Amino acid sequence: MRALTWIKDRGAEFAAADVSNVADVSGGLLCATGIAVGADPLPYRLDYELDCGDGYVTRWLSVRAQGAGWQRKLELARDPDGGWTVEASAEGEPGMPLPPPGGDPASFREALDCDLGLSPLTNSMPVLRHGLLAGGESVDFVMAWVSVPDLAVLSSAQSYAFVRREAAGLSVIRFESGTFTADVVFDTDGFVVEYPGIGRQA
């Protein structure tokens, strides 16, 4: 079990995460619980639970976002046959327009991973599954991306590519999605050490 804290420009995140079989990706498992706070586009608290099965493939993600006078919940699950289900609810008024929570699972049916917005934790699954800490070619993905704090779920095309190894066994992986590119540093367990523009481990 790892206790991880990331400091962000306008917030922070803590996760208790358990990862296994990093050297054997076919049997790799990851589960975590976490809490994040942020201030953009409004102050919010985020609580989540994540469970990934063999190969670090998402089984389910449960998220609750809340702020002054409002809260939202999301249950995102992937069955063994590859079908996703989405359950979402919203209560109260956040005081500014936000997209509705949830989304159409058909739009990201081919995804193996969820990607919780602004969370360094969910970058670990695709990197571990494809052994990118040690090298390899660029890999393209479709993700079930969860926007925060509104908890809308959208299809997101992303790619990861090994760049280089650094001291102490750290690996630099290039992340690309649309026009956004970042060289993300991972530790030997596959957790983000530094993600430019997102956060860094404390």
mmCIF file of C-alpha atoms in Angstrom:
data_model
loop_
_atom_site.group_PDB
_atom_site.id
_atom_site.type_symbol
_atom_site.label_atom_id
_atom_site.label_comp_id
_atom_site.label_asym_id
_atom_site.label_seq_id
_atom_site.Cartn_x
_atom_site.Cartn_y
_atom_site.Cartn_z
ATOM 1 C CA MET A 1 0.000 0.000 0.000
ATOM 2 C CA ARG A 2 1.295 3.461 -0.916
ATOM 3 C CA ALA A 3 0.208 6.768 0.590
ATOM 4 C CA LEU A 4 0.558 9.463 -2.071
ATOM 5 C CA THR A 5 0.115 13.216 -1.929
ATOM 6 C CA TRP A 6 0.194 15.533 -4.938
ATOM 7 C CA ILE A 7 0.421 19.311 -4.635
ATOM 8 C CA LYS A 8 -1.339 21.230 -7.392
ATOM 9 C CA ASP A 9 -1.400 24.864 -8.470
ATOM 10 C CA ARG A 10 -4.844 25.351 -6.946
ATOM 11 C CA GLY A 11 -5.426 22.316 -4.775
ATOM 12 C CA ALA A 12 -4.071 18.984 -3.560
ATOM 13 C CA GLU A 13 -4.809 15.256 -3.670
ATOM 14 C CA PHE A 14 -4.202 12.322 -1.345
ATOM 15 C CA ALA A 15 -4.552 8.671 -2.365
ATOM 16 C CA ALA A 16 -4.033 5.367 -0.595
ATOM 17 C CA ALA A 17 -3.192 3.026 -3.466
ATOM 18 C CA ASP A 18 -2.318 -0.650 -3.715
ATOM 19 C CA VAL A 19 -0.582 -1.836 -6.889
ATOM 20 C CA SER A 20 0.620 -5.388 -7.570
ATOM 21 C CA ASN A 21 2.525 -7.347 -10.206
ATOM 22 C CA VAL A 22 4.216 -4.363 -11.827
ATOM 23 C CA ALA A 23 6.604 -6.794 -13.543
ATOM 24 C CA ASP A 24 3.745 -9.025 -14.788
ATOM 25 C CA VAL A 25 1.284 -6.684 -16.463
ATOM 26 C CA SER A 26 -1.149 -9.453 -17.444
ATOM 27 C CA GLY A 27 -1.985 -9.971 -13.776
ATOM 28 C CA GLY A 28 -1.527 -6.426 -12.580
ATOM 29 C CA LEU A 29 -4.065 -5.051 -10.123
ATOM 30 C CA LEU A 30 -4.661 -1.551 -8.784
ATOM 31 C CA CYS A 31 -7.114 -0.238 -6.226
ATOM 32 C CA ALA A 32 -7.224 3.127 -4.497
ATOM 33 C CA THR A 33 -9.227 5.559 -2.434
ATOM 34 C CA GLY A 34 -8.560 9.255 -2.586
ATOM 35 C CA ILE A 35 -9.602 12.780 -1.783
ATOM 36 C CA ALA A 36 -8.874 15.954 -3.736
ATOM 37 C CA VAL A 37 -9.651 19.610 -3.233
ATOM 38 C CA GLY A 38 -9.662 22.310 -5.876
ATOM 39 C CA ALA A 39 -10.678 25.896 -6.537
ATOM 40 C CA ASP A 40 -11.346 25.996 -10.283
ATOM 41 C CA PRO A 41 -13.934 26.750 -11.575
ATOM 42 C CA LEU A 42 -15.301 26.862 -8.004
ATOM 43 C CA PRO A 43 -14.192 25.469 -4.631
ATOM 44 C CA TYR A 44 -14.877 21.729 -4.355
ATOM 45 C CA ARG A 45 -13.988 18.516 -2.563
ATOM 46 C CA LEU A 46 -13.729 15.227 -4.446
ATOM 47 C CA ASP A 47 -13.836 11.735 -2.890
ATOM 48 C CA TYR A 48 -13.222 8.668 -5.035
ATOM 49 C CA GLU A 49 -12.721 4.905 -5.018
ATOM 50 C CA LEU A 50 -11.103 3.027 -7.903
ATOM 51 C CA ASP A 51 -10.829 -0.696 -8.589
ATOM 52 C CA CYS A 52 -8.900 -2.183 -11.522
ATOM 53 C CA GLY A 53 -8.723 -5.869 -12.446
ATOM 54 C CA ASP A 54 -6.198 -7.940 -14.403
ATOM 55 C CA GLY A 55 -3.996 -5.831 -16.633
ATOM 56 C CA TYR A 56 -4.957 -2.695 -14.669
ATOM 57 C CA VAL A 57 -8.252 -2.511 -16.587
ATOM 58 C CA THR A 58 -10.897 -0.400 -14.848
ATOM 59 C CA ARG A 59 -13.697 -2.323 -13.142
ATOM 60 C CA TRP A 60 -15.343 0.630 -11.450
ATOM 61 C CA LEU A 61 -14.870 4.191 -10.312
ATOM 62 C CA SER A 62 -17.052 5.864 -7.694
ATOM 63 C CA VAL A 63 -16.787 9.645 -7.288
ATOM 64 C CA ARG A 64 -18.531 12.259 -5.170
ATOM 65 C CA ALA A 65 -17.979 15.982 -5.696
ATOM 66 C CA GLN A 66 -19.335 18.580 -3.298
ATOM 67 C CA GLY A 67 -19.168 22.262 -2.552
ATOM 68 C CA ALA A 68 -21.203 24.970 -0.846
ATOM 69 C CA GLY A 69 -24.844 23.888 -1.196
ATOM 70 C CA TRP A 70 -24.344 21.210 -3.870
ATOM 71 C CA GLN A 71 -23.079 17.702 -4.481
ATOM 72 C CA ARG A 72 -22.796 15.270 -7.384
ATOM 73 C CA LYS A 73 -22.234 11.521 -7.539
ATOM 74 C CA LEU A 74 -20.959 9.249 -10.295
ATOM 75 C CA GLU A 75 -20.759 5.459 -10.531
ATOM 76 C CA LEU A 76 -18.799 4.329 -13.590
ATOM 77 C CA ALA A 77 -18.386 0.579 -14.185
ATOM 78 C CA ARG A 78 -16.991 -1.682 -16.906
ATOM 79 C CA ASP A 79 -18.177 -5.288 -17.163
ATOM 80 C CA PRO A 80 -15.979 -8.221 -18.304
ATOM 81 C CA ASP A 81 -17.497 -8.054 -21.806
ATOM 82 C CA GLY A 82 -16.371 -4.455 -22.232
ATOM 83 C CA GLY A 83 -19.685 -2.689 -21.670
ATOM 84 C CA TRP A 84 -19.737 0.456 -19.528
ATOM 85 C CA THR A 85 -22.550 1.646 -17.273
ATOM 86 C CA VAL A 86 -22.955 5.162 -15.936
ATOM 87 C CA GLU A 87 -25.101 6.254 -12.992
ATOM 88 C CA ALA A 88 -25.060 9.891 -11.947
ATOM 89 C CA SER A 89 -26.992 12.302 -9.756
ATOM 90 C CA ALA A 90 -26.875 15.981 -8.817
ATOM 91 C CA GLU A 91 -28.298 17.888 -5.854
ATOM 92 C CA GLY A 92 -28.304 21.580 -5.029
ATOM 93 C CA GLU A 93 -27.096 24.570 -7.038
ATOM 94 C CA PRO A 94 -23.370 25.246 -7.477
ATOM 95 C CA GLY A 95 -24.020 28.913 -8.275
ATOM 96 C CA MET A 96 -22.601 28.716 -11.791
ATOM 97 C CA PRO A 97 -23.387 26.703 -14.944
ATOM 98 C CA LEU A 98 -21.827 23.239 -14.974
ATOM 99 C CA PRO A 99 -22.308 20.392 -17.463
ATOM 100 C CA PRO A 100 -24.629 17.649 -16.188
ATOM 101 C CA PRO A 101 -22.932 14.642 -14.576
ATOM 102 C CA GLY A 102 -22.704 11.321 -16.422
ATOM 103 C CA GLY A 103 -22.580 10.633 -20.123
ATOM 104 C CA ASP A 104 -23.287 8.194 -22.950
ATOM 105 C CA PRO A 105 -21.298 4.963 -22.416
ATOM 106 C CA ALA A 106 -21.570 4.114 -26.115
ATOM 107 C CA SER A 107 -19.173 6.980 -26.883
ATOM 108 C CA PHE A 108 -16.310 5.334 -24.962
ATOM 109 C CA ARG A 109 -17.219 1.652 -25.307
ATOM 110 C CA GLU A 110 -13.725 0.703 -26.532
ATOM 111 C CA ALA A 111 -12.033 2.264 -23.486
ATOM 112 C CA LEU A 112 -10.248 0.060 -20.971
ATOM 113 C CA ASP A 113 -9.491 2.892 -18.566
ATOM 114 C CA CYS A 114 -11.203 5.685 -16.731
ATOM 115 C CA ASP A 115 -9.317 8.982 -16.470
ATOM 116 C CA LEU A 116 -10.319 11.134 -13.518
ATOM 117 C CA GLY A 117 -9.723 14.758 -14.451
ATOM 118 C CA LEU A 118 -6.766 16.479 -12.738
ATOM 119 C CA SER A 119 -5.885 13.261 -10.879
ATOM 120 C CA PRO A 120 -2.333 11.956 -11.421
ATOM 121 C CA LEU A 121 -3.429 8.547 -10.129
ATOM 122 C CA THR A 122 -5.342 7.364 -13.202
ATOM 123 C CA ASN A 123 -2.358 7.915 -15.499
ATOM 124 C CA SER A 124 -0.803 4.824 -13.928
ATOM 125 C CA MET A 125 -3.067 2.184 -15.486
ATOM 126 C CA PRO A 126 -2.194 2.526 -19.204
ATOM 127 C CA VAL A 127 1.508 3.042 -18.428
ATOM 128 C CA LEU A 128 1.684 -0.112 -16.289
ATOM 129 C CA ARG A 129 -0.430 -2.252 -18.627
ATOM 130 C CA HIS A 130 1.847 -1.562 -21.595
ATOM 131 C CA GLY A 131 5.135 -1.731 -19.704
ATOM 132 C CA LEU A 132 6.034 1.822 -20.689
ATOM 133 C CA LEU A 133 8.233 2.392 -17.644
ATOM 134 C CA ALA A 134 10.923 0.338 -19.401
ATOM 135 C CA GLY A 135 10.488 1.602 -22.975
ATOM 136 C CA GLY A 136 8.388 0.753 -26.001
ATOM 137 C CA GLU A 137 6.561 2.488 -28.805
ATOM 138 C CA SER A 138 3.851 5.113 -28.521
ATOM 139 C CA VAL A 139 0.447 3.653 -27.624
ATOM 140 C CA ASP A 140 -2.922 5.234 -28.464
ATOM 141 C CA PHE A 141 -5.929 4.985 -26.171
ATOM 142 C CA VAL A 142 -9.565 5.941 -25.804
ATOM 143 C CA MET A 143 -10.375 6.873 -22.208
ATOM 144 C CA ALA A 144 -13.580 7.338 -20.262
ATOM 145 C CA TRP A 145 -12.575 10.814 -19.100
ATOM 146 C CA VAL A 146 -14.335 12.247 -16.034
ATOM 147 C CA SER A 147 -14.431 16.049 -15.933
ATOM 148 C CA VAL A 148 -14.214 17.617 -12.482
ATOM 149 C CA PRO A 149 -15.953 18.934 -10.537
ATOM 150 C CA ASP A 150 -19.038 18.461 -12.750
ATOM 151 C CA LEU A 151 -18.462 14.663 -13.212
ATOM 152 C CA ALA A 152 -19.423 14.619 -16.896
ATOM 153 C CA VAL A 153 -17.998 11.522 -18.648
ATOM 154 C CA LEU A 154 -16.608 11.945 -22.164
ATOM 155 C CA SER A 155 -14.581 9.953 -24.676
ATOM 156 C CA SER A 156 -10.966 11.157 -24.763
ATOM 157 C CA ALA A 157 -8.304 10.157 -27.316
ATOM 158 C CA GLN A 158 -4.850 10.043 -25.680
ATOM 159 C CA SER A 159 -1.378 8.671 -26.342
ATOM 160 C CA TYR A 160 1.554 7.709 -24.115
ATOM 161 C CA ALA A 161 5.167 7.226 -25.259
ATOM 162 C CA PHE A 162 8.370 6.363 -23.385
ATOM 163 C CA VAL A 163 10.909 9.196 -23.544
ATOM 164 C CA ARG A 164 13.831 8.264 -21.253
ATOM 165 C CA ARG A 165 14.979 6.852 -17.929
ATOM 166 C CA GLU A 166 16.311 9.170 -15.250
ATOM 167 C CA ALA A 167 18.168 8.756 -11.970
ATOM 168 C CA ALA A 168 16.691 6.589 -9.192
ATOM 169 C CA GLY A 169 14.764 4.536 -11.744
ATOM 170 C CA LEU A 170 12.370 7.328 -12.704
ATOM 171 C CA SER A 171 10.780 7.137 -16.157
ATOM 172 C CA VAL A 172 9.648 10.030 -18.349
ATOM 173 C CA ILE A 173 6.530 9.319 -20.418
ATOM 174 C CA ARG A 174 5.126 11.759 -22.960
ATOM 175 C CA PHE A 175 1.364 12.273 -22.690
ATOM 176 C CA GLU A 176 -0.619 13.767 -25.563
ATOM 177 C CA SER A 177 -4.317 14.571 -25.909
ATOM 178 C CA GLY A 178 -5.499 17.011 -28.549
ATOM 179 C CA THR A 179 -3.159 19.998 -28.456
ATOM 180 C CA PHE A 180 -1.977 19.240 -24.888
ATOM 181 C CA THR A 181 1.433 17.585 -24.400
ATOM 182 C CA ALA A 182 3.341 16.914 -21.179
ATOM 183 C CA ASP A 183 6.423 14.894 -20.200
ATOM 184 C CA VAL A 184 5.251 13.092 -17.072
ATOM 185 C CA VAL A 185 7.700 11.557 -14.558
ATOM 186 C CA PHE A 186 6.775 8.179 -13.010
ATOM 187 C CA ASP A 187 8.397 6.231 -10.179
ATOM 188 C CA THR A 188 9.265 2.522 -10.259
ATOM 189 C CA ASP A 189 5.755 1.556 -9.038
ATOM 190 C CA GLY A 190 4.169 3.460 -11.910
ATOM 191 C CA PHE A 191 2.868 6.416 -9.887
ATOM 192 C CA VAL A 192 3.249 9.994 -11.093
ATOM 193 C CA VAL A 193 6.066 11.952 -9.463
ATOM 194 C CA GLU A 194 5.630 15.114 -11.498
ATOM 195 C CA TYR A 195 2.993 16.060 -14.066
ATOM 196 C CA PRO A 196 3.634 19.557 -15.476
ATOM 197 C CA GLY A 197 0.496 21.629 -15.226
ATOM 198 C CA ILE A 198 -1.286 19.063 -13.018
ATOM 199 C CA GLY A 199 0.717 18.339 -9.868
ATOM 200 C CA ARG A 200 3.802 16.855 -8.205
ATOM 201 C CA GLN A 201 4.309 14.417 -5.371
ATOM 202 C CA ALA A 202 4.992 16.074 -2.025
#
